[in-house]
GROMACS .gro file of C-alpha atoms in nm:
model
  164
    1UNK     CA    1   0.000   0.000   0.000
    2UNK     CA    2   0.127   0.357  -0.095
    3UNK     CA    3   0.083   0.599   0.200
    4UNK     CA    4  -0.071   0.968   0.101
    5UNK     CA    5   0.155   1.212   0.198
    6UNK     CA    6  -0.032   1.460   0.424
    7UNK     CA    7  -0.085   1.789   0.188
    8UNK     CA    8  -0.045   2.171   0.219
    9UNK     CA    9  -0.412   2.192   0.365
   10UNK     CA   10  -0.366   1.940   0.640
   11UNK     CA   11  -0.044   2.088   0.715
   12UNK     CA   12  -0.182   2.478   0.756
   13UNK     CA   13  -0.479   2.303   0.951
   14UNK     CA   14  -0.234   2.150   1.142
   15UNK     CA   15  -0.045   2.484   1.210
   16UNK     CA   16  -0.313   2.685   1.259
   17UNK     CA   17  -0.471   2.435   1.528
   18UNK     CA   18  -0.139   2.425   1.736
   19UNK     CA   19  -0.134   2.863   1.727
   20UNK     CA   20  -0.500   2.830   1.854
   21UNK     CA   21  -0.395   2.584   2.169
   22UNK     CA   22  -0.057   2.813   2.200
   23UNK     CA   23  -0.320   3.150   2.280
   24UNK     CA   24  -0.513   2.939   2.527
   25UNK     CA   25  -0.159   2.831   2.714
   26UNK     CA   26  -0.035   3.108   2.755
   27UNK     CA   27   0.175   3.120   3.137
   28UNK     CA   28   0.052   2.757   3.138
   29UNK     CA   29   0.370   2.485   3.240
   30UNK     CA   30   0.214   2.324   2.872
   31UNK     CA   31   0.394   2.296   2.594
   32UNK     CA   32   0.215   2.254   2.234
   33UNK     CA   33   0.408   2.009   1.988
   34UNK     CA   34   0.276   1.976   1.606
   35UNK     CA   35   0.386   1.734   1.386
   36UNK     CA   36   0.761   1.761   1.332
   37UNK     CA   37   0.945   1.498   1.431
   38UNK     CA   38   0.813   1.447   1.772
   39UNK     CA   39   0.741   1.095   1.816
   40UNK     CA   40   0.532   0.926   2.122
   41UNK     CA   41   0.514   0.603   2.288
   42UNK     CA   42   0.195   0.371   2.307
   43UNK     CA   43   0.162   0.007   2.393
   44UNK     CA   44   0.103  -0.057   1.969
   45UNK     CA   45   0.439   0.156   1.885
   46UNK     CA   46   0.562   0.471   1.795
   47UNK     CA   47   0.257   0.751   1.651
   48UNK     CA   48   0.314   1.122   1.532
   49UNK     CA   49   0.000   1.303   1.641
   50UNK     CA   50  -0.045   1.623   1.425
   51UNK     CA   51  -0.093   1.765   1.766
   52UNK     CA   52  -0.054   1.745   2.155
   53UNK     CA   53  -0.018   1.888   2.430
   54UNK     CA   54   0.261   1.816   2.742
   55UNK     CA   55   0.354   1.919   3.083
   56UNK     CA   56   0.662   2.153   3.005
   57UNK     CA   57   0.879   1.934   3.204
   58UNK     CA   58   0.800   1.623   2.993
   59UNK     CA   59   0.920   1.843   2.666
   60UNK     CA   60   1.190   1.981   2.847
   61UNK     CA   61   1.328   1.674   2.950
   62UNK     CA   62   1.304   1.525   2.544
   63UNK     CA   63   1.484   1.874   2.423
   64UNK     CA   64   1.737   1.929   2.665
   65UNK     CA   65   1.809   1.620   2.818
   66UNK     CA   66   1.698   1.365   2.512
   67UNK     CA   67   1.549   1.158   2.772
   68UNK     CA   68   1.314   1.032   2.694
   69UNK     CA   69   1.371   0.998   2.299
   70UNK     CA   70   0.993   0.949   2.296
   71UNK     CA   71   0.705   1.163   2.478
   72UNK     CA   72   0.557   0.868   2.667
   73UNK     CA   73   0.192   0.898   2.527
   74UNK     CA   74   0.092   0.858   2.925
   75UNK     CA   75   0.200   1.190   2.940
   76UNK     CA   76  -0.022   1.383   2.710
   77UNK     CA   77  -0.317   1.636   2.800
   78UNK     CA   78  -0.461   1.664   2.509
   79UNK     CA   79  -0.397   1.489   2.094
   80UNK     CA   80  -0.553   1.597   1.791
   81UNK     CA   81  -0.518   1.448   1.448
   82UNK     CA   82  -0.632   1.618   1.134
   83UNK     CA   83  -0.796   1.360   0.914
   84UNK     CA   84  -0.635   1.312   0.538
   85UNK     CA   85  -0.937   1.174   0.352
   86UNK     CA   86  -0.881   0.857   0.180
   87UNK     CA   87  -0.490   0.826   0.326
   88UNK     CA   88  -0.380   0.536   0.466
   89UNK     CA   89  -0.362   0.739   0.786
   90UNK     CA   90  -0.741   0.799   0.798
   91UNK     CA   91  -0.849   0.471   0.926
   92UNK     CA   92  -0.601   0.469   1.190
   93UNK     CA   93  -0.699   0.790   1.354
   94UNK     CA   94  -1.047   0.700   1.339
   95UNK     CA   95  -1.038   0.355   1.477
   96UNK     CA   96  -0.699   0.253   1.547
   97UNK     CA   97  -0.585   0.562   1.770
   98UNK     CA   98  -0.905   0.598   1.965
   99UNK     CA   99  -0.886   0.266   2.099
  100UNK     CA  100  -0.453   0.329   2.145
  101UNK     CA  101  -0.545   0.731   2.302
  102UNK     CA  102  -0.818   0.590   2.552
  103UNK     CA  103  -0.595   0.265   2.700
  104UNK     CA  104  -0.316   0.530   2.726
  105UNK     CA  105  -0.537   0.782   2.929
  106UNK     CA  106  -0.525   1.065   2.754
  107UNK     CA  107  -0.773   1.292   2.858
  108UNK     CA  108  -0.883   1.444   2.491
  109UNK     CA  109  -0.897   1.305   2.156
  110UNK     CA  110  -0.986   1.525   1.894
  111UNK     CA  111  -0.998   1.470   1.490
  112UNK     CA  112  -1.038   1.772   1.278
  113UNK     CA  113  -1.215   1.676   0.958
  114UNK     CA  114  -1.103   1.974   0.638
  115UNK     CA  115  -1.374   1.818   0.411
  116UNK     CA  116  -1.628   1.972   0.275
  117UNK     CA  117  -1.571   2.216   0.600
  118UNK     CA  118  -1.343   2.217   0.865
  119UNK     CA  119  -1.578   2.018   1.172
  120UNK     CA  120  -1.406   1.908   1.504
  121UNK     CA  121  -1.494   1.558   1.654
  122UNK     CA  122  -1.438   1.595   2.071
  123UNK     CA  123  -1.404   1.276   2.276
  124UNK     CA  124  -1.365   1.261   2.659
  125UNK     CA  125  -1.232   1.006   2.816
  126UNK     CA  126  -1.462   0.868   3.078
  127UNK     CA  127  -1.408   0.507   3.184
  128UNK     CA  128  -1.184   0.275   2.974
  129UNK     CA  129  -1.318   0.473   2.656
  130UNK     CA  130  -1.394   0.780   2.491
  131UNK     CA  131  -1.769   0.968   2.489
  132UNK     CA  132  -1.798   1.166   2.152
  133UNK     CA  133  -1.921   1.569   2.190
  134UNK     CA  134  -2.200   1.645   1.924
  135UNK     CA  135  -1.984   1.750   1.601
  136UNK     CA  136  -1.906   2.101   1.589
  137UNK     CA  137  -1.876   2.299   1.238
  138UNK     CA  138  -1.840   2.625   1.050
  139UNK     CA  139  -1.996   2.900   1.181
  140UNK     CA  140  -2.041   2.756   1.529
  141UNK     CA  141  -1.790   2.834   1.837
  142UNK     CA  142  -1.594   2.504   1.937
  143UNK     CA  143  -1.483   2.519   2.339
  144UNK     CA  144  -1.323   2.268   2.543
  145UNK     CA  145  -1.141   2.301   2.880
  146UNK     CA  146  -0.820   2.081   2.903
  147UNK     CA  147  -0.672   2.024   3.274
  148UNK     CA  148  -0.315   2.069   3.332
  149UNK     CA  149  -0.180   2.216   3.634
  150UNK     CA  150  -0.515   2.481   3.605
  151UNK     CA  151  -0.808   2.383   3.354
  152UNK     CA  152  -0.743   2.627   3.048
  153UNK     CA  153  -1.040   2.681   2.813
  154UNK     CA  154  -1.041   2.708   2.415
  155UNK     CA  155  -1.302   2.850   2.243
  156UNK     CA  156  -1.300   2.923   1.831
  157UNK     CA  157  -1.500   2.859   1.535
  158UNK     CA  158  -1.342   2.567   1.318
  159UNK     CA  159  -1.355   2.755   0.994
  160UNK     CA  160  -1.065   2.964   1.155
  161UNK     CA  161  -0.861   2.699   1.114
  162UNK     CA  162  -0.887   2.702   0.728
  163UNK     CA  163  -0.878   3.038   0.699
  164UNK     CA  164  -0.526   3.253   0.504
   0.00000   0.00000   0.00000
């Protein structure tokens, strides 16, 4: 199987999600990584999440001290992939990584969808699993809080994220 390389719209999307969770942060001890070559740690392997957020001493201790090489996905707050439709990718944020995300912990899952219109997909962990929020599209205001050391809120409409 030939994997489709993510394109320039996931990638802005991408970008302009990890900007939006940077505002909200701001004086947090949270650091936002997207895409790049941060790699994490799950009990299936090694993932790249388009984006996450850490604990600033978890990043700090992968940049300055290279240990760990990996972000141990126990770690993360928060990960949100941006769906590629019809990549090899797709299926495993949509099925694969939910299960992976939720036996990991990690409080928030979120996929973006970019097609036709930029919609977000919020779970929550609760349990062993994730509960799904209603979809949320253009012209409507996506919020979420995210606990880290304080619960930080984010609040924008998803068409922002498309937008030059």
């Amino acid at each position: 199987m030939i994997e489709v390389a993510a394109g320039a719209r996931h990638n802005w999307i991408g970008r302009r999600l990890a900007r939006t969770i940077e505002n909200a942060t701001a004086g947090r001890p949270v650091v936002v990584l997207d895409g790049g070559e941060w790699e994490v740690s799950t009990p299936a392997g090694v993932r790249k999440p388009d984006v996450f957020v850490v604990p600033s001493e978890v990043a700090r201790a992968s940049i300055v001290e290279e240990s760990p090489r990996l972000i141990p996905g126990v770690e993360i707050l928060l990960v949100m992939e941006v769906i590629s439709p019809g990549s090899g990718s797709e299926r495993t944020d949509r099925v694969r990584k939910v299960r992976e995300y939720a036996a990991l912990g990690i409080p928030q899952y979120w996929m973006i969808e970019s097609h036709p219109g930029v919609r977000i997909h919020r779970a929550v962990l609760e349990g062993a699993g994730y509960r799904w929020d209603p979809v949320v599209g253009k012209g409507a205001a996506f919020g979420a809080e995210i606990e880290a050391d304080k619960t930080f809120r984010v609040r924008f409409d998803p068409a922002s994220l498309a937008e030059f």
